[in-house]
Coordinates of C-alpha atoms in Angstrom, one line a residue:
M1 CA 82.4 92.6 127.6
R2 CA 83.8 89.4 129.3
V3 CA 87.1 88.0 130.3
I4 CA 87.2 84.8 127.4
S5 CA 89.6 82.2 129.4
G6 CA 92.6 82.1 131.9
K7 CA 92.4 83.2 135.6
Y8 CA 90.0 85.6 135.0
R9 CA 87.5 83.4 133.2
G10 CA 83.9 84.9 133.4
R11 CA 84.8 88.4 135.1
K12 CA 82.3 91.4 133.5
L13 CA 83.8 94.1 132.4
L14 CA 83.4 97.8 132.3
S15 CA 82.8 99.1 129.2
P16 CA 82.5 102.4 127.7
E17 CA 79.6 104.2 125.9
G18 CA 79.0 106.4 122.6
R19 CA 79.6 106.1 119.5
D20 CA 83.1 107.4 119.2
V21 CA 83.9 104.2 120.6
R22 CA 83.5 100.5 119.2
P23 CA 85.3 97.9 121.9
T24 CA 85.9 94.8 120.6
S25 CA 83.3 92.2 120.4
D26 CA 83.7 89.0 122.5
K27 CA 83.2 87.0 119.4
V28 CA 86.5 88.2 117.3
K29 CA 88.2 88.5 121.0
E30 CA 87.3 84.9 121.7
S31 CA 88.3 84.3 117.9
M32 CA 91.7 86.3 118.1
F33 CA 92.8 84.6 121.0
D34 CA 92.0 81.3 119.7
V35 CA 95.2 82.3 117.3
L36 CA 97.9 83.9 119.8
Q37 CA 96.9 81.0 122.5
F38 CA 100.8 79.7 122.4
R39 CA 102.1 83.1 122.6
M40 CA 100.3 84.3 125.7
A41 CA 101.6 82.4 128.5
G42 CA 104.7 84.4 130.4
A43 CA 104.5 86.8 127.1
R44 CA 105.0 90.8 127.5
V45 CA 101.5 92.3 125.5
L46 CA 101.1 96.1 124.4
D47 CA 97.8 97.2 124.4
L48 CA 97.8 100.2 122.6
F49 CA 94.0 101.4 122.2
A50 CA 92.8 100.3 124.9
G51 CA 90.0 101.6 126.1
S52 CA 88.5 99.8 128.6
G53 CA 91.4 97.1 128.6
S54 CA 90.1 94.1 127.2
L55 CA 92.4 92.9 125.2
G56 CA 94.9 93.3 127.6
I57 CA 93.5 91.6 129.8
E58 CA 91.7 89.0 128.2
A59 CA 96.1 88.7 127.8
I60 CA 96.7 88.9 131.9
S61 CA 94.5 86.5 132.2
R62 CA 96.1 83.7 129.9
G63 CA 99.6 84.3 131.4
A64 CA 101.0 87.6 130.4
S65 CA 101.8 90.8 131.6
A66 CA 100.4 94.3 129.8
V67 CA 100.9 97.3 129.2
F68 CA 98.4 99.9 127.7
C69 CA 97.2 103.2 126.7
D70 CA 94.4 104.8 125.2
A71 CA 93.9 108.8 124.7
N72 CA 90.0 108.8 126.2
R73 CA 89.3 109.9 129.6
K74 CA 87.0 108.5 130.3
S75 CA 88.3 105.1 128.5
V76 CA 91.1 105.5 130.9
A77 CA 89.1 105.9 133.9
L78 CA 87.1 102.8 133.5
L79 CA 90.8 100.6 132.0
R80 CA 92.1 101.9 135.6
D81 CA 88.7 100.8 137.8
N82 CA 88.8 97.8 135.7
I83 CA 92.7 96.5 136.2
A84 CA 91.6 97.7 140.2
A85 CA 89.2 94.6 140.2
L86 CA 90.9 92.4 139.3
G87 CA 93.8 93.6 141.7
E88 CA 96.8 93.8 139.0
R89 CA 99.2 96.6 138.5
C90 CA 99.7 97.8 135.2
E91 CA 101.2 100.2 133.7
I92 CA 99.1 102.9 132.2
F93 CA 100.0 105.9 129.5
A94 CA 97.1 108.4 129.3
G95 CA 97.8 110.5 126.3
D96 CA 99.2 110.0 122.1
Y97 CA 99.7 106.1 121.2
R98 CA 103.1 108.0 119.1
D99 CA 104.4 109.7 122.8
A100 CA 103.3 105.9 124.3
L101 CA 105.6 104.3 121.5
R102 CA 108.2 106.8 122.5
R103 CA 107.7 106.2 126.0
V104 CA 107.6 102.5 126.8
N105 CA 111.4 100.4 127.8
G106 CA 111.5 96.7 126.7
R107 CA 110.1 94.8 123.6
F108 CA 106.5 93.0 123.0
D109 CA 105.8 89.9 122.0
A110 CA 102.4 91.0 121.0
I111 CA 101.1 94.4 120.4
F112 CA 97.7 95.2 119.8
V113 CA 96.2 98.0 117.7
D114 CA 93.0 98.9 116.8
P115 CA 92.7 102.8 116.3
P116 CA 89.4 104.1 115.0
Y117 CA 87.8 102.6 112.4
R118 CA 88.1 106.5 110.3
E119 CA 91.4 107.0 111.5
S120 CA 94.5 104.8 109.7
Y121 CA 97.4 105.0 112.5
L122 CA 99.2 101.5 111.1
A123 CA 101.9 102.7 109.2
Q124 CA 103.8 105.5 111.4
I125 CA 103.1 103.0 114.1
C126 CA 105.4 100.2 112.1
A127 CA 107.5 102.8 111.6
I128 CA 107.8 103.8 115.0
V129 CA 108.2 99.7 116.6
C130 CA 111.0 99.4 114.0
E131 CA 113.3 101.9 114.9
R132 CA 112.8 101.5 118.5
D133 CA 112.9 97.9 118.7
L134 CA 110.4 97.4 120.0
L135 CA 108.9 94.0 118.8
A136 CA 110.0 90.6 119.8
D137 CA 112.0 89.1 117.2
D138 CA 108.5 86.5 116.7
G139 CA 106.3 89.5 117.7
V140 CA 103.3 89.7 116.4
I141 CA 101.1 93.6 116.0
V142 CA 97.6 92.5 115.6
Y143 CA 95.7 95.2 113.6
E144 CA 91.5 95.2 113.9
Y145 CA 90.1 97.2 111.1
D146 CA 87.0 97.9 108.6
A147 CA 86.8 94.9 106.6
D148 CA 85.5 96.4 103.7
S149 CA 88.3 99.4 104.0
E150 CA 92.0 99.0 102.7
W151 CA 95.1 99.5 103.5
A152 CA 99.0 99.3 102.6
L153 CA 101.3 96.7 104.1
P154 CA 103.9 98.5 105.9
D155 CA 107.6 98.3 104.7
G156 CA 109.2 95.6 106.9
F157 CA 106.5 93.6 107.5
Y158 CA 104.3 90.7 106.3
V159 CA 100.9 88.7 106.6
R160 CA 100.5 86.1 108.3
K161 CA 97.3 85.2 108.5
R162 CA 94.0 87.6 107.8
C163 CA 90.2 87.0 109.3
R164 CA 87.3 88.5 109.0
Y165 CA 84.7 88.2 111.1
G166 CA 81.5 90.5 109.4
K167 CA 82.3 93.8 109.4
T168 CA 85.3 93.3 111.4
G169 CA 89.0 92.6 110.3
V170 CA 92.1 91.2 111.5
A171 CA 95.2 91.0 110.0
Y172 CA 98.8 89.5 112.5
L173 CA 101.5 91.9 111.3
E174 CA 104.8 90.4 111.6
R175 CA 108.3 91.3 110.6
A176 CA 109.8 90.3 108.1
R177 CA 113.2 88.3 108.2
R178 CA 113.1 87.4 104.5
V179 CA 112.9 89.3 101.7
C180 CA 113.4 88.7 98.2
A181 CA 112.6 90.4 94.3
V182 CA 111.2 88.7 91.4
T183 CA 111.8 91.0 88.7
G184 CA 111.2 91.1 84.8
S185 CA 109.6 93.0 82.3
F186 CA 106.3 91.2 82.7
D187 CA 105.3 92.2 79.1
P188 CA 102.5 91.5 79.5
I189 CA 103.2 89.3 83.3
T190 CA 102.0 85.3 82.3
V191 CA 101.0 82.2 84.4
G192 CA 104.9 81.5 84.7
H193 CA 105.3 84.4 86.1
L194 CA 102.7 84.2 88.4
S195 CA 104.1 79.9 89.2
V196 CA 107.9 82.0 90.2
I197 CA 105.9 84.5 92.9
R198 CA 103.6 82.4 94.4
H199 CA 107.2 79.8 95.0
A200 CA 108.5 83.1 96.2
A201 CA 105.8 84.4 98.4
E202 CA 105.8 80.6 100.3
Q203 CA 109.6 80.4 101.2
F204 CA 110.1 84.3 102.0
E205 CA 108.0 86.3 104.2
R206 CA 108.1 89.3 102.1
V207 CA 107.8 89.4 97.7
Y208 CA 108.9 92.8 96.2
V209 CA 108.1 92.2 92.2
V210 CA 109.8 94.2 90.6
V211 CA 108.7 95.1 87.3
A212 CA 111.4 97.1 84.9
N213 CA 112.8 97.6 81.4
N214 CA 115.3 95.2 79.7
D215 CA 117.3 96.4 77.8
D216 CA 117.8 93.3 75.1
K217 CA 114.2 93.9 73.8
P218 CA 111.8 96.3 73.5
Q219 CA 108.7 96.8 76.1
R220 CA 105.6 97.3 74.4
V221 CA 103.7 99.0 77.1
D222 CA 105.1 101.4 79.9
L223 CA 106.3 100.3 83.1
D224 CA 103.6 101.8 85.3
T225 CA 100.7 100.0 83.1
R226 CA 102.2 96.7 83.3
A227 CA 102.9 97.4 87.5
R228 CA 98.8 97.5 87.2
I229 CA 98.6 94.3 85.8
V230 CA 100.6 92.8 88.3
R231 CA 98.7 93.9 90.9
A232 CA 96.2 92.5 89.5
A233 CA 97.5 89.2 89.1
V234 CA 99.2 88.9 93.0
R235 CA 96.0 90.8 94.9
D236 CA 95.2 87.3 97.0
L237 CA 99.3 87.4 98.5
D238 CA 99.1 89.3 101.2
N239 CA 103.1 89.3 101.3
V240 CA 104.1 90.7 97.9
G241 CA 103.9 94.0 96.8
V242 CA 105.1 95.3 93.1
E243 CA 107.4 98.7 92.1
T244 CA 108.8 99.6 89.6
C245 CA 112.3 100.4 88.3
A246 CA 113.2 101.9 85.7
G247 CA 117.4 101.5 86.2
M248 CA 119.5 98.5 87.1
V249 CA 117.9 96.1 89.1
W250 CA 120.8 95.1 91.5
E251 CA 120.8 99.0 92.4
Y252 CA 117.2 98.5 93.4
C253 CA 117.9 95.6 95.7
R254 CA 121.1 96.5 96.6
D255 CA 119.6 100.5 97.4
R256 CA 116.6 98.2 99.6
R257 CA 119.6 96.0 101.1
I258 CA 116.9 92.7 98.9
D259 CA 120.0 90.3 98.7
T260 CA 118.4 87.5 97.1
I261 CA 116.2 87.6 93.5
V262 CA 114.4 85.0 92.8
R263 CA 114.5 83.9 88.7
G264 CA 112.0 80.9 87.1
Y265 CA 113.5 79.0 83.9
R266 CA 111.6 76.9 81.7
N267 CA 115.0 75.3 79.4
A268 CA 118.3 74.9 79.3
R269 CA 118.8 77.9 77.1
D270 CA 116.4 79.6 79.6
Y271 CA 119.2 78.4 82.3
A272 CA 122.0 79.6 80.5
Y273 CA 120.7 82.9 80.3
E274 CA 119.6 83.4 83.8
Q275 CA 123.0 81.9 85.6
E276 CA 124.6 84.3 83.2
M277 CA 122.9 87.1 84.6
A278 CA 122.8 85.7 88.4
Q279 CA 126.8 86.3 87.8
F280 CA 126.4 89.9 86.7
N281 CA 124.0 90.4 90.0
R282 CA 126.0 88.8 92.2
R283 CA 129.2 91.0 90.5
H284 CA 128.0 94.2 90.7
G285 CA 125.3 94.3 93.7
D286 CA 125.9 90.7 95.5
I287 CA 122.9 89.6 95.6
E288 CA 122.4 86.1 95.0
T289 CA 119.7 84.5 92.4
L290 CA 117.7 81.4 93.7
L291 CA 116.8 79.9 90.5
L292 CA 113.4 77.8 90.1
Q293 CA 112.2 75.0 87.6
Q294 CA 109.3 75.1 86.3
S295 CA 109.2 72.3 83.6
D296 CA 107.3 69.9 85.6
E297 CA 105.1 72.3 85.6
G298 CA 103.3 72.3 82.0
L299 CA 104.6 76.0 82.2
S300 CA 107.4 75.2 79.3
D301 CA 105.0 76.5 76.4
V302 CA 105.1 79.8 78.7
S303 CA 105.7 83.7 77.7
S304 CA 105.2 86.9 77.1
T305 CA 106.3 86.5 73.9
A306 CA 103.5 83.6 72.9
V307 CA 100.8 85.6 74.9
R308 CA 101.8 88.6 72.4
A309 CA 102.0 86.1 69.5
A310 CA 97.8 84.9 70.7
L311 CA 96.9 88.3 70.9
Q312 CA 98.3 88.9 67.2
A313 CA 96.5 85.7 65.6
G314 CA 93.4 86.5 67.3
D315 CA 93.8 83.4 69.8
P316 CA 92.2 83.3 73.4
I317 CA 94.9 84.2 76.0
R318 CA 93.3 82.8 78.7
K319 CA 95.0 80.1 80.4
L320 CA 98.7 82.1 79.5
V321 CA 97.6 84.5 81.8
P322 CA 97.0 85.1 85.1
K323 CA 93.3 85.4 86.6
G324 CA 91.5 88.9 86.6
T325 CA 94.3 90.6 84.3
E326 CA 92.8 89.0 80.5
K327 CA 90.7 92.0 79.8
M328 CA 93.2 94.1 81.1
I329 CA 95.5 92.5 79.0
Y330 CA 93.2 93.0 76.0
Q331 CA 93.0 96.3 76.4
A332 CA 96.7 97.5 77.3
Y333 CA 98.4 95.6 74.4
G334 CA 94.9 96.4 71.6
G335 CA 97.3 96.9 68.2
Q336 CA 100.7 96.9 70.1
V337 CA 101.2 93.5 69.3

């Protein structure tokens, strides 16, 4: 193990041994700091599961200051030796990561999170980080994980970038500074709905797709089934989550401090309806609505009604619904249209 770049470039670091310790490989570390290179000069970083301190020391070599934490005594001893060999003086917390997060002072430009792959601490870490305001306004949490595992994106964060290096995955999480909701009954979801969601995901750091009931028309399929189909449609969008709402949408948004709803419209009739709903949500929940015109995307004839009509007539729906949802929609709506 060595320092990749900076003033300590080429320096070898003592590395822990044993199956319980998994140092970040030089290849992954080099790629990681290629992403972070413009953030390091003058930055303050926290190496939360430090091991031998490889990540924090790499940051120091590139002009940052670092705070380290590890619960393993042998790793902490190696960490102290590595730092001493460089002539650096750094704050080191020998103990549980939660204690470290409760005791550290100030804010960090980068927090490295590389826990044992068999454990998942990300949600708790992010919760404490938010509670104590430990992440700088443009700071990043660098999360290293088993690339074949699944993990949930913590509330209040979005994934700026995600990379895979063999069996290792690295995600760069930032605080969601702008949040919106894309609402609808999604009965079922169409490529038109997905277009609105994708546009919202490009403009907002965090998007909640809210699957709700529409009192003006009966829903053919229950909320949970519709939400499951929507999740399949947005599975490639890292900053999009899907939830259900059995009550009023404006109450859902108000309770979660979401002040913007994004909706799409295809024609003048749609626009008039959406304007009416926007005024309703503004009046009751002080929530603004962003309307996206879809007539220029060739989606003017796409609707949930058109999908249900095609199913009833036995016509193909492939061009009307998002990729990966066709079979699910056939199964959910068979005989119910």
